[in-house]
Structure formats: C-alpha cells, structure tokens
Amino acid sequence: MDDQQLVKTMHYFFNAVLKLRQDLRQRMQKKLVERGYSDITFEMMQVLYFLRFLAQKGEANQQEIADETGKNKATLTSLITNLLKRDMIERKTNPDNRRNNIIGLSAKGHQFILDLYPDVYKTYDINKIPLSMDDILSLTNTLNTIINS
Amino acid sequence: MDDQQLVKTMHYFFNAVLKLRQDLRQRMQKKLVERGYSDITFEMMQVLYFLRFLAQKGEANQQEIADETGKNKATLTSLITNLLKRDMIERKTNPDNRRNNIIGLSAKGHQFILDLYPDVYKTYDINKIPLSMDDILSLTNTLNTIINS
DNA sequence: GCCAAACAGTTTGAGTTCTAACTATTATTT
DNA sequence: AAATAATAGTTAGAACTCAAACTGTTTGGC
C-alpha cells in the first residue's frame, strides 16, 4: 500500500471518528431540547453523567473530571462555572487538600439524570445497528487501544 | 442486559469516541507545532486536506466543505475567514451561481500540504496498533454505519 | 412575469476549547 | 526548616462551535 493510499485510508478513518462525534453531539443535543433542557449542552451532560455513573461516591475534583472526559483543566473551569450557574452541581473545597474542588450533583442535577436516564444513551437504536452489545464493547476496546498506542 | 448495563456500555463507547477525537486533535496539533505551523489549527488542516485530497478539482463551496467535514455552515464562515487571514486559501464567487463561494488552496496552502503530507496521517503508528489497513477500513465502515443508522 | 420557497453565506451571542502564564497549596529535597 | 518541585485551579486571549435570525440569489409554481 503506497503512501497516497495510506493517507486516504487514515483520512477516511479520522473523518469517520470526527463525524461520529459530531453526530452523537447533535443527536443528544436534540434530545435535550425535546426534554426541555435546551440550556444544557452536550458537554455539561458529559460531566453530569460522569458524576452520576462513574465517579466514586458521585464526587470528583475538576482534574479527575477533565482526565476522564478527555478535556483540558481550563475547559473544566468554564464548564463548572456554567453548571453552577444552572444549579446542576455543587462545589466545595476539599478540607484535606485545599487545592482540590470537590464537585458533586445538586438536587437539580440528580433530577436531570433521573429525567434523562436511560433515554439519552438509547440515542442510537441498537436494533438498527448490525452490532451486538458485545460488538460495542469490543469496538470500544479497539478505539481505546488506538488512543493508548 | 438491563438498562443500567446498557447505559454504561454506551457511555463507555461514546466516551471512547470523544476521547479518540480529542487524542487525534492533540497529536495533530503537536505535529503542526513541530513543523512550524503553530498558527494553523487542526480544523483548518481538515479543510485544507479536504480540498487537496477529496474535493473535485481541488475546489468546493462552503456548504460542501461543511457537509463533508461535519461542520455547521456558520462555523465554516469563521474558519474560511481565518484561513484567508493566513493566505492558505483563495475565495471567489461562482459566476454561474452567485450564492456560492468557491474555495481553493492558495500557493501557500499547496506548500503546506506538501510539507505535511503524508506525515500527519502517520500520527498513529500502524505497527503499534494491532490492526491492519483492512481492519481500519472495516472500522471506518462500522463507524459510518452507526452514523447512518 | 411574479411571488414564494429553497439555498448559500453572514452575523450575533453564548458556550466550548486550548495554550501559556499565573496563584495557591502541598510534597519533596537538601 | 527553607528552597524547590509538583499539583489543582484560574485567567486571558484566540479560535471553534452552534442555533437563530438575517441578506442575497436562484428556482419553481402559478
């Protein structure tokens, strides 16, 4: 396979990744609007879902959230600010390490998850995709392998 | 598989897609800086590569570029503005349809592609990934299937 | 031919993203 | 104990992103 072919193959692959991310974002944003959460963005939802389903005890500091969501810590600062404005989270200083902000869901944040769960993650109809849940798990592993290579 | 499991599986999958996109962006941005193109962004490069490798005759209007790169037409307006500032592209009105702006690479844009090609698309070392070129093609198809479902 | 609909692009305003430089706090070295 | 390094978060500035409202241009229906 020559370079021209390689570059095209990788270009198509990268394009597919970028488009899938965009598609995902758009579908979820649409669901949010349908459910009356038009002022909540996809990115804010990422943080809220992380706190509810993946964080230890439902709490994490900003650096941990940044690492787990693949965002920059500076990005987290503004995301957290915007989530606080909307009363979706609570922020407190960790008394054991005053460099850390401990972020957790507010009552409104919990309500949001209850309202949206699990509908949002059914954005793609599994039945219309020729993939099983195991395939999705395997696909996830493949993508993570690429990230870690 | 219960809903809680489904939501987690999909969450991990979505997370992997988002992280891969972020990882891709960061690796490419790093290459750009290494090569002395620190004022060119990943997104600008997307447009330049599209024009060079995928557009008919190396030209396209903004709507076509937006569709093919998965971006919004408003996003394209500012991207095009920034690419013009950097003399990487040329813009002219289509005389046959004055609604269209025809965008093509400038001499500097062509030089950019020559400098970077095909190194940027070797961002990931294929040899370190347990995937063949055929696997990548198949993976691309899988991602596109999901997008189109 | 005229008018409405469709289409391409721009503007506006709010949010997200990043790097680099910065503050504050904690951990490590000497 | 004091100096240094590492860590968590913030700020500033530029760019990207999107929806919605807007301007021009073209197309289609009557």
Tab-separated table of C-alpha atoms (C1' of nucleotides) in Angstrom:
chain	number	residue	atom	x	y	z
A	1	MET	CA	0.000	0.000	0.000
A	2	ASP	CA	1.553	3.283	-1.049
A	3	ASP	CA	1.567	6.486	0.908
A	4	GLN	CA	-1.212	8.077	-1.076
A	5	GLN	CA	-3.422	5.126	-0.223
A	6	LEU	CA	-2.368	5.175	3.437
A	7	VAL	CA	-3.094	8.852	3.797
A	8	LYS	CA	-6.524	8.393	2.250
A	9	THR	CA	-7.351	5.412	4.427
A	10	MET	CA	-6.369	7.265	7.569
A	11	HIS	CA	-8.135	10.389	6.385
A	12	TYR	CA	-11.365	8.444	5.968
A	13	PHE	CA	-10.927	6.833	9.367
A	14	PHE	CA	-10.229	10.126	11.117
A	15	ASN	CA	-13.150	11.694	9.294
A	16	ALA	CA	-15.439	8.919	10.490
A	17	VAL	CA	-14.355	9.455	14.085
A	18	LEU	CA	-14.895	13.201	13.833
A	19	LYS	CA	-18.268	12.800	12.176
A	20	LEU	CA	-19.464	10.213	14.652
A	21	ARG	CA	-18.591	12.539	17.491
A	22	GLN	CA	-20.448	15.365	15.785
A	23	ASP	CA	-23.421	13.132	15.017
A	24	LEU	CA	-23.511	11.953	18.624
A	25	ARG	CA	-23.400	15.517	19.871
A	26	GLN	CA	-26.201	16.620	17.576
A	27	ARG	CA	-28.484	13.713	18.405
A	28	MET	CA	-28.034	14.238	22.120
A	29	GLN	CA	-28.500	17.979	21.896
A	30	LYS	CA	-31.765	17.308	20.080
A	31	LYS	CA	-32.938	15.010	22.871
A	32	LEU	CA	-32.047	17.627	25.442
A	33	VAL	CA	-34.164	20.233	23.639
A	34	GLU	CA	-37.062	17.756	23.295
A	35	ARG	CA	-36.967	17.159	27.022
A	36	GLY	CA	-36.967	20.824	27.895
A	37	TYR	CA	-33.280	21.103	28.744
A	38	SER	CA	-32.309	23.415	25.915
A	39	ASP	CA	-29.904	25.344	28.116
A	40	ILE	CA	-27.893	22.227	28.958
A	41	THR	CA	-25.159	21.365	26.496
A	42	PHE	CA	-23.799	18.002	25.484
A	43	GLU	CA	-20.582	18.813	27.329
A	44	MET	CA	-22.397	19.673	30.544
A	45	MET	CA	-24.255	16.386	30.262
A	46	GLN	CA	-20.955	14.560	29.884
A	47	VAL	CA	-19.894	15.934	33.241
A	48	LEU	CA	-23.221	15.180	34.927
A	49	TYR	CA	-23.285	11.604	33.640
A	50	PHE	CA	-19.701	11.083	34.703
A	51	LEU	CA	-20.518	12.250	38.228
A	52	ARG	CA	-23.590	10.056	38.471
A	53	PHE	CA	-22.381	6.835	36.882
A	54	LEU	CA	-18.629	6.737	37.008
A	55	ALA	CA	-17.339	8.885	39.858
A	56	GLN	CA	-16.598	7.388	43.248
A	57	LYS	CA	-19.392	8.334	45.669
A	58	GLY	CA	-20.756	10.660	42.976
A	59	GLU	CA	-17.966	13.153	43.525
A	60	ALA	CA	-14.717	14.107	41.819
A	61	ASN	CA	-12.342	17.018	41.586
A	62	GLN	CA	-12.002	19.048	38.404
A	63	GLN	CA	-8.752	17.425	37.333
A	64	GLU	CA	-10.290	13.958	37.601
A	65	ILE	CA	-13.309	15.037	35.580
A	66	ALA	CA	-11.012	16.588	32.981
A	67	ASP	CA	-8.938	13.406	32.692
A	68	GLU	CA	-11.937	11.128	32.436
A	69	THR	CA	-13.792	13.207	29.904
A	70	GLY	CA	-10.700	13.970	27.839
A	71	LYS	CA	-10.902	17.685	28.449
A	72	ASN	CA	-8.419	20.332	29.498
A	73	LYS	CA	-8.494	21.608	33.068
A	74	ALA	CA	-9.022	25.158	31.784
A	75	THR	CA	-12.054	23.890	29.903
A	76	LEU	CA	-13.362	22.379	33.108
A	77	THR	CA	-13.190	25.723	34.870
A	78	SER	CA	-15.658	27.278	32.466
A	79	LEU	CA	-17.830	24.168	32.263
A	80	ILE	CA	-18.082	24.078	36.051
A	81	THR	CA	-18.910	27.779	36.119
A	82	ASN	CA	-21.719	27.217	33.641
A	83	LEU	CA	-23.058	24.200	35.528
A	84	LEU	CA	-23.042	26.187	38.778
A	85	LYS	CA	-24.988	28.995	37.083
A	86	ARG	CA	-27.629	26.394	36.228
A	87	ASP	CA	-27.651	24.894	39.741
A	88	MET	CA	-26.820	21.438	38.411
A	89	ILE	CA	-23.792	20.807	40.634
A	90	GLU	CA	-22.260	21.812	43.949
A	91	ARG	CA	-18.663	22.807	44.515
A	92	LYS	CA	-16.772	22.707	47.775
A	93	THR	CA	-13.117	22.865	48.725
A	94	ASN	CA	-11.629	19.586	49.880
A	95	PRO	CA	-10.669	20.238	53.529
A	96	ASP	CA	-7.968	17.545	53.333
A	97	ASN	CA	-6.328	19.167	50.311
A	98	ARG	CA	-7.287	22.733	49.747
A	99	ARG	CA	-6.029	22.677	46.159
A	100	ASN	CA	-8.981	20.462	45.191
A	101	ASN	CA	-12.519	21.438	44.407
A	102	ILE	CA	-14.899	18.588	45.091
A	103	ILE	CA	-17.717	18.574	42.556
A	104	GLY	CA	-20.982	16.713	43.118
A	105	LEU	CA	-24.501	16.725	41.664
A	106	SER	CA	-27.069	19.081	43.170
A	107	ALA	CA	-30.679	18.022	43.753
A	108	LYS	CA	-31.483	19.529	40.371
A	109	GLY	CA	-28.591	17.623	38.816
A	110	HIS	CA	-29.900	14.357	40.238
A	111	GLN	CA	-33.356	15.182	38.892
A	112	PHE	CA	-31.851	15.814	35.475
A	113	ILE	CA	-30.238	12.385	35.408
A	114	LEU	CA	-33.490	10.750	36.515
A	115	ASP	CA	-35.390	12.538	33.753
A	116	LEU	CA	-32.924	11.705	31.033
A	117	TYR	CA	-31.763	8.271	32.110
A	118	PRO	CA	-31.515	5.989	30.267
A	119	ASP	CA	-33.120	7.524	27.239
A	120	VAL	CA	-30.154	9.558	26.132
A	121	TYR	CA	-27.945	6.539	25.836
A	122	LYS	CA	-30.504	4.987	23.553
A	123	THR	CA	-29.704	7.707	21.044
A	124	TYR	CA	-28.719	5.022	18.612
A	125	ASP	CA	-31.204	2.212	18.216
A	126	ILE	CA	-29.166	-0.896	18.858
A	127	ASN	CA	-31.607	-2.877	16.774
A	128	LYS	CA	-30.875	-0.792	13.697
A	129	ILE	CA	-27.131	-1.222	14.036
A	130	PRO	CA	-25.699	-4.559	12.923
A	131	LEU	CA	-23.757	-4.741	16.162
A	132	SER	CA	-24.412	-6.579	19.400
A	133	MET	CA	-23.638	-5.196	22.821
A	134	ASP	CA	-20.522	-7.364	22.806
A	135	ASP	CA	-19.527	-5.825	19.489
A	136	ILE	CA	-19.917	-2.383	21.003
A	137	LEU	CA	-17.714	-3.399	23.928
A	138	SER	CA	-15.118	-4.771	21.544
A	139	LEU	CA	-15.319	-1.650	19.389
A	140	THR	CA	-14.792	0.462	22.500
A	141	ASN	CA	-11.691	-1.546	23.316
A	142	THR	CA	-10.356	-1.089	19.799
A	143	LEU	CA	-10.780	2.658	19.993
A	144	ASN	CA	-9.098	2.770	23.388
A	145	THR	CA	-6.225	0.690	22.053
A	146	ILE	CA	-5.671	3.253	19.343
A	147	ILE	CA	-5.747	6.076	21.879
A	148	ASN	CA	-3.176	4.315	24.039
A	149	SER	CA	-0.831	3.384	21.195
B	1	MET	CA	-28.778	-6.906	29.750
B	2	ASP	CA	-30.546	-4.373	31.956
B	3	ASP	CA	-30.792	-0.668	31.353
B	4	GLN	CA	-28.115	0.232	33.844
B	5	GLN	CA	-25.718	-2.011	31.947
B	6	LEU	CA	-26.802	-0.652	28.579
B	7	VAL	CA	-26.307	2.919	29.648
B	8	LYS	CA	-22.832	2.105	30.956
B	9	THR	CA	-21.831	0.247	27.806
B	10	MET	CA	-22.974	3.090	25.602
B	11	HIS	CA	-21.414	5.648	27.920
B	12	TYR	CA	-18.042	3.893	27.598
B	13	PHE	CA	-18.416	3.673	23.841
B	14	PHE	CA	-19.354	7.332	23.481
B	15	ASN	CA	-16.515	8.269	25.800
B	16	ALA	CA	-14.074	6.327	23.643
B	17	VAL	CA	-15.234	8.135	20.513
B	18	LEU	CA	-14.947	11.517	22.206
B	19	LYS	CA	-11.533	10.742	23.633
B	20	LEU	CA	-10.200	9.407	20.357
B	21	ARG	CA	-11.272	12.591	18.626
B	22	GLN	CA	-9.588	14.656	21.328
B	23	ASP	CA	-6.461	12.495	21.193
B	24	LEU	CA	-6.339	12.819	17.417
B	25	ARG	CA	-6.695	16.557	17.627
B	26	GLN	CA	-3.931	16.868	20.219
B	27	ARG	CA	-1.480	14.652	18.346
B	28	MET	CA	-2.005	16.522	15.106
B	29	GLN	CA	-1.756	19.907	16.761
B	30	LYS	CA	1.570	18.796	18.225
B	31	LYS	CA	2.841	17.802	14.771
B	32	LEU	CA	1.768	21.155	13.391
B	33	VAL	CA	3.744	22.959	16.089
B	34	GLU	CA	6.792	20.728	15.482
B	35	ARG	CA	6.680	21.605	11.800
B	36	GLY	CA	6.460	25.324	12.417
B	37	TYR	CA	2.755	25.682	11.697
B	38	SER	CA	1.691	26.676	15.195
B	39	ASP	CA	-0.854	29.164	13.869
B	40	ILE	CA	-2.681	26.508	11.869
B	41	THR	CA	-5.333	24.611	13.776
B	42	PHE	CA	-6.480	21.035	13.398
B	43	GLU	CA	-9.762	22.324	11.971
B	44	MET	CA	-8.014	24.458	9.366
B	45	MET	CA	-5.991	21.413	8.386
B	46	GLN	CA	-9.183	19.406	7.999
B	47	VAL	CA	-10.370	21.920	5.438
B	48	LEU	CA	-7.032	22.073	3.613
B	49	TYR	CA	-6.762	18.278	3.407
B	50	PHE	CA	-10.327	18.016	2.218
B	51	LEU	CA	-9.638	20.499	-0.571
B	52	ARG	CA	-6.471	18.725	-1.623
B	53	PHE	CA	-7.480	15.100	-1.418
B	54	LEU	CA	-11.223	14.851	-1.588
B	55	ALA	CA	-12.674	17.863	-3.376
B	56	GLN	CA	-13.402	17.756	-7.095
B	57	LYS	CA	-10.706	19.735	-8.950
B	58	GLY	CA	-9.408	20.917	-5.566
B	59	GLU	CA	-12.334	23.277	-5.120
B	60	ALA	CA	-15.597	23.310	-3.208
B	61	ASN	CA	-18.112	25.769	-1.862
B	62	GLN	CA	-18.517	26.365	1.851
B	63	GLN	CA	-21.650	24.275	2.200
B	64	GLU	CA	-19.930	21.281	0.602
B	65	ILE	CA	-16.940	21.665	2.894
B	66	ALA	CA	-19.270	21.942	5.889
B	67	ASP	CA	-21.168	18.788	4.902
B	68	GLU	CA	-18.058	16.755	4.245
B	69	THR	CA	-16.261	17.787	7.412
B	70	GLY	CA	-19.379	17.506	9.586
B	71	LYS	CA	-19.364	21.184	10.476
B	72	ASN	CA	-22.009	23.883	10.537
B	73	LYS	CA	-22.054	26.464	7.754
B	74	ALA	CA	-21.680	29.253	10.326
B	75	THR	CA	-18.571	27.510	11.577
B	76	LEU	CA	-17.233	27.439	8.045
B	77	THR	CA	-17.639	31.191	7.702
B	78	SER	CA	-15.191	31.829	10.535
B	79	LEU	CA	-12.864	29.017	9.521
B	80	ILE	CA	-12.675	30.410	5.990
B	81	THR	CA	-12.045	33.888	7.381
B	82	ASN	CA	-9.148	32.580	9.456
B	83	LEU	CA	-7.702	30.601	6.558
B	84	LEU	CA	-7.868	33.680	4.341
B	85	LYS	CA	-6.053	35.720	7.011
B	86	ARG	CA	-3.275	33.148	6.811
B	87	ASP	CA	-3.213	33.121	2.999
B	88	MET	CA	-3.836	29.393	2.848
B	89	ILE	CA	-6.862	29.511	0.545
B	90	GLU	CA	-8.496	31.626	-2.115
B	91	ARG	CA	-12.149	32.557	-2.276
B	92	LYS	CA	-14.091	33.629	-5.332
B	93	THR	CA	-17.739	33.948	-6.168
B	94	ASN	CA	-19.078	31.310	-8.523
B	95	PRO	CA	-20.113	33.274	-11.624
B	96	ASP	CA	-22.660	30.596	-12.520
B	97	ASN	CA	-24.357	30.811	-9.134
B	98	ARG	CA	-23.596	33.908	-7.179
B	99	ARG	CA	-24.783	32.359	-3.928
B	100	ASN	CA	-21.702	30.139	-3.887
B	101	ASN	CA	-18.211	30.924	-2.749
B	102	ILE	CA	-15.695	28.695	-4.476
B	103	ILE	CA	-12.841	27.863	-2.138
B	104	GLY	CA	-9.491	26.560	-3.353
B	105	LEU	CA	-5.959	26.193	-1.979
B	106	SER	CA	-3.532	29.080	-2.447
B	107	ALA	CA	0.098	28.520	-3.346
B	108	LYS	CA	0.894	28.648	0.347
B	109	GLY	CA	-1.873	26.121	1.035
B	110	HIS	CA	-0.410	23.748	-1.554
B	111	GLN	CA	3.014	24.180	0.027
B	112	PHE	CA	1.524	23.363	3.413
B	113	ILE	CA	0.100	20.088	2.130
B	114	LEU	CA	3.418	19.182	0.502
B	115	ASP	CA	5.267	19.877	3.759
B	116	LEU	CA	2.899	17.913	5.919
B	117	TYR	CA	1.878	15.113	3.608
B	118	PRO	CA	1.815	12.306	4.443
B	119	ASP	CA	3.399	12.632	7.826
B	120	VAL	CA	0.341	13.912	9.609
B	121	TYR	CA	-1.668	10.872	8.725
B	122	LYS	CA	1.004	8.714	10.265
B	123	THR	CA	0.090	10.220	13.604
B	124	TYR	CA	-0.682	6.749	14.832
B	125	ASP	CA	1.987	4.153	14.176
B	126	ILE	CA	0.136	1.402	12.374
B	127	ASN	CA	2.740	-1.059	13.562
B	128	LYS	CA	1.923	-0.370	17.181
B	129	ILE	CA	-1.782	-0.890	16.671
B	130	PRO	CA	-2.983	-4.478	16.401
B	131	LEU	CA	-4.957	-3.524	13.305
B	132	SER	CA	-4.216	-3.927	9.632
B	133	MET	CA	-5.124	-1.405	6.975
B	134	ASP	CA	-8.094	-3.608	6.117
B	135	ASP	CA	-9.142	-3.524	9.759
B	136	ILE	CA	-9.012	0.256	9.682
B	137	LEU	CA	-11.168	0.290	6.560
B	138	SER	CA	-13.637	-2.056	8.203
B	139	LEU	CA	-13.607	0.006	11.390
B	140	THR	CA	-14.313	3.116	9.325
B	141	ASN	CA	-17.281	1.365	7.751
B	142	THR	CA	-18.594	0.351	11.159
B	143	LEU	CA	-18.417	3.926	12.425
B	144	ASN	CA	-20.154	5.200	9.307
B	145	THR	CA	-22.854	2.567	9.698
B	146	ILE	CA	-23.551	3.870	13.183
B	147	ILE	CA	-23.695	7.447	11.929
B	148	ASN	CA	-26.176	6.487	9.230
B	149	SER	CA	-28.423	4.388	11.467
C	1	DG	C1'	-43.677	37.533	-15.102
C	2	DC	C1'	-44.374	37.389	-10.178
C	3	DC	C1'	-44.105	35.500	-5.718
C	4	DA	C1'	-42.923	32.007	-2.521
C	5	DA	C1'	-39.728	28.598	-1.320
C	6	DA	C1'	-35.182	26.960	-1.253
C	7	DC	C1'	-30.400	27.685	-0.894
C	8	DA	C1'	-25.548	29.817	0.290
C	9	DG	C1'	-23.427	32.576	3.198
C	10	DT	C1'	-23.025	36.079	7.236
C	11	DT	C1'	-23.888	37.923	11.803
C	12	DT	C1'	-24.802	37.639	16.658
C	13	DG	C1'	-24.457	35.827	21.093
C	14	DA	C1'	-23.420	32.197	24.212
C	15	DG	C1'	-20.712	28.224	25.095
C	16	DT	C1'	-16.539	25.175	24.477
C	17	DT	C1'	-11.705	24.580	23.639
C	18	DC	C1'	-6.757	25.233	24.031
C	19	DT	C1'	-2.069	27.203	25.458
C	20	DA	C1'	0.528	29.861	28.417
C	21	DA	C1'	1.112	32.384	32.341
C	22	DC	C1'	-0.443	32.876	36.823
C	23	DT	C1'	-1.874	31.938	42.179
C	24	DA	C1'	-2.320	28.949	45.958
C	25	DT	C1'	-1.372	24.815	48.202
C	26	DT	C1'	1.067	20.559	49.153
C	27	DA	C1'	5.035	17.410	48.710
C	28	DT	C1'	9.957	16.641	48.201
C	29	DT	C1'	14.827	17.751	48.538
C	30	DT	C1'	18.582	19.281	50.678
D	1	DA	C1'	13.352	24.486	58.178
D	2	DA	C1'	13.901	26.576	53.748
D	3	DA	C1'	14.024	26.085	48.970
D	4	DT	C1'	12.237	23.669	45.155
D	5	DA	C1'	9.096	20.993	42.569
D	6	DA	C1'	4.633	19.274	41.714
D	7	DT	C1'	-0.292	19.736	41.670
D	8	DA	C1'	-5.160	21.995	41.284
D	9	DG	C1'	-7.405	25.561	39.686
D	10	DT	C1'	-7.998	30.322	37.390
D	11	DT	C1'	-7.377	33.886	33.887
D	12	DA	C1'	-6.586	35.907	29.321
D	13	DG	C1'	-6.801	35.682	24.600
D	14	DA	C1'	-7.678	33.459	20.304
D	15	DA	C1'	-10.170	30.075	17.831
D	16	DC	C1'	-14.033	26.753	17.095
D	17	DT	C1'	-18.959	25.653	17.586
D	18	DC	C1'	-23.952	26.073	17.133
D	19	DA	C1'	-28.799	27.913	16.618
D	20	DA	C1'	-31.435	31.513	15.063
D	21	DA	C1'	-32.175	35.446	12.536
D	22	DC	C1'	-30.671	37.780	8.679
D	23	DT	C1'	-29.234	39.178	3.404
D	24	DG	C1'	-28.791	37.905	-1.396
D	25	DT	C1'	-29.561	34.838	-5.051
D	26	DT	C1'	-31.815	31.242	-7.590
D	27	DT	C1'	-35.593	28.102	-8.544
D	28	DG	C1'	-40.249	26.570	-9.094
D	29	DG	C1'	-45.229	27.153	-9.198
D	30	DC	C1'	-48.987	29.864	-10.503
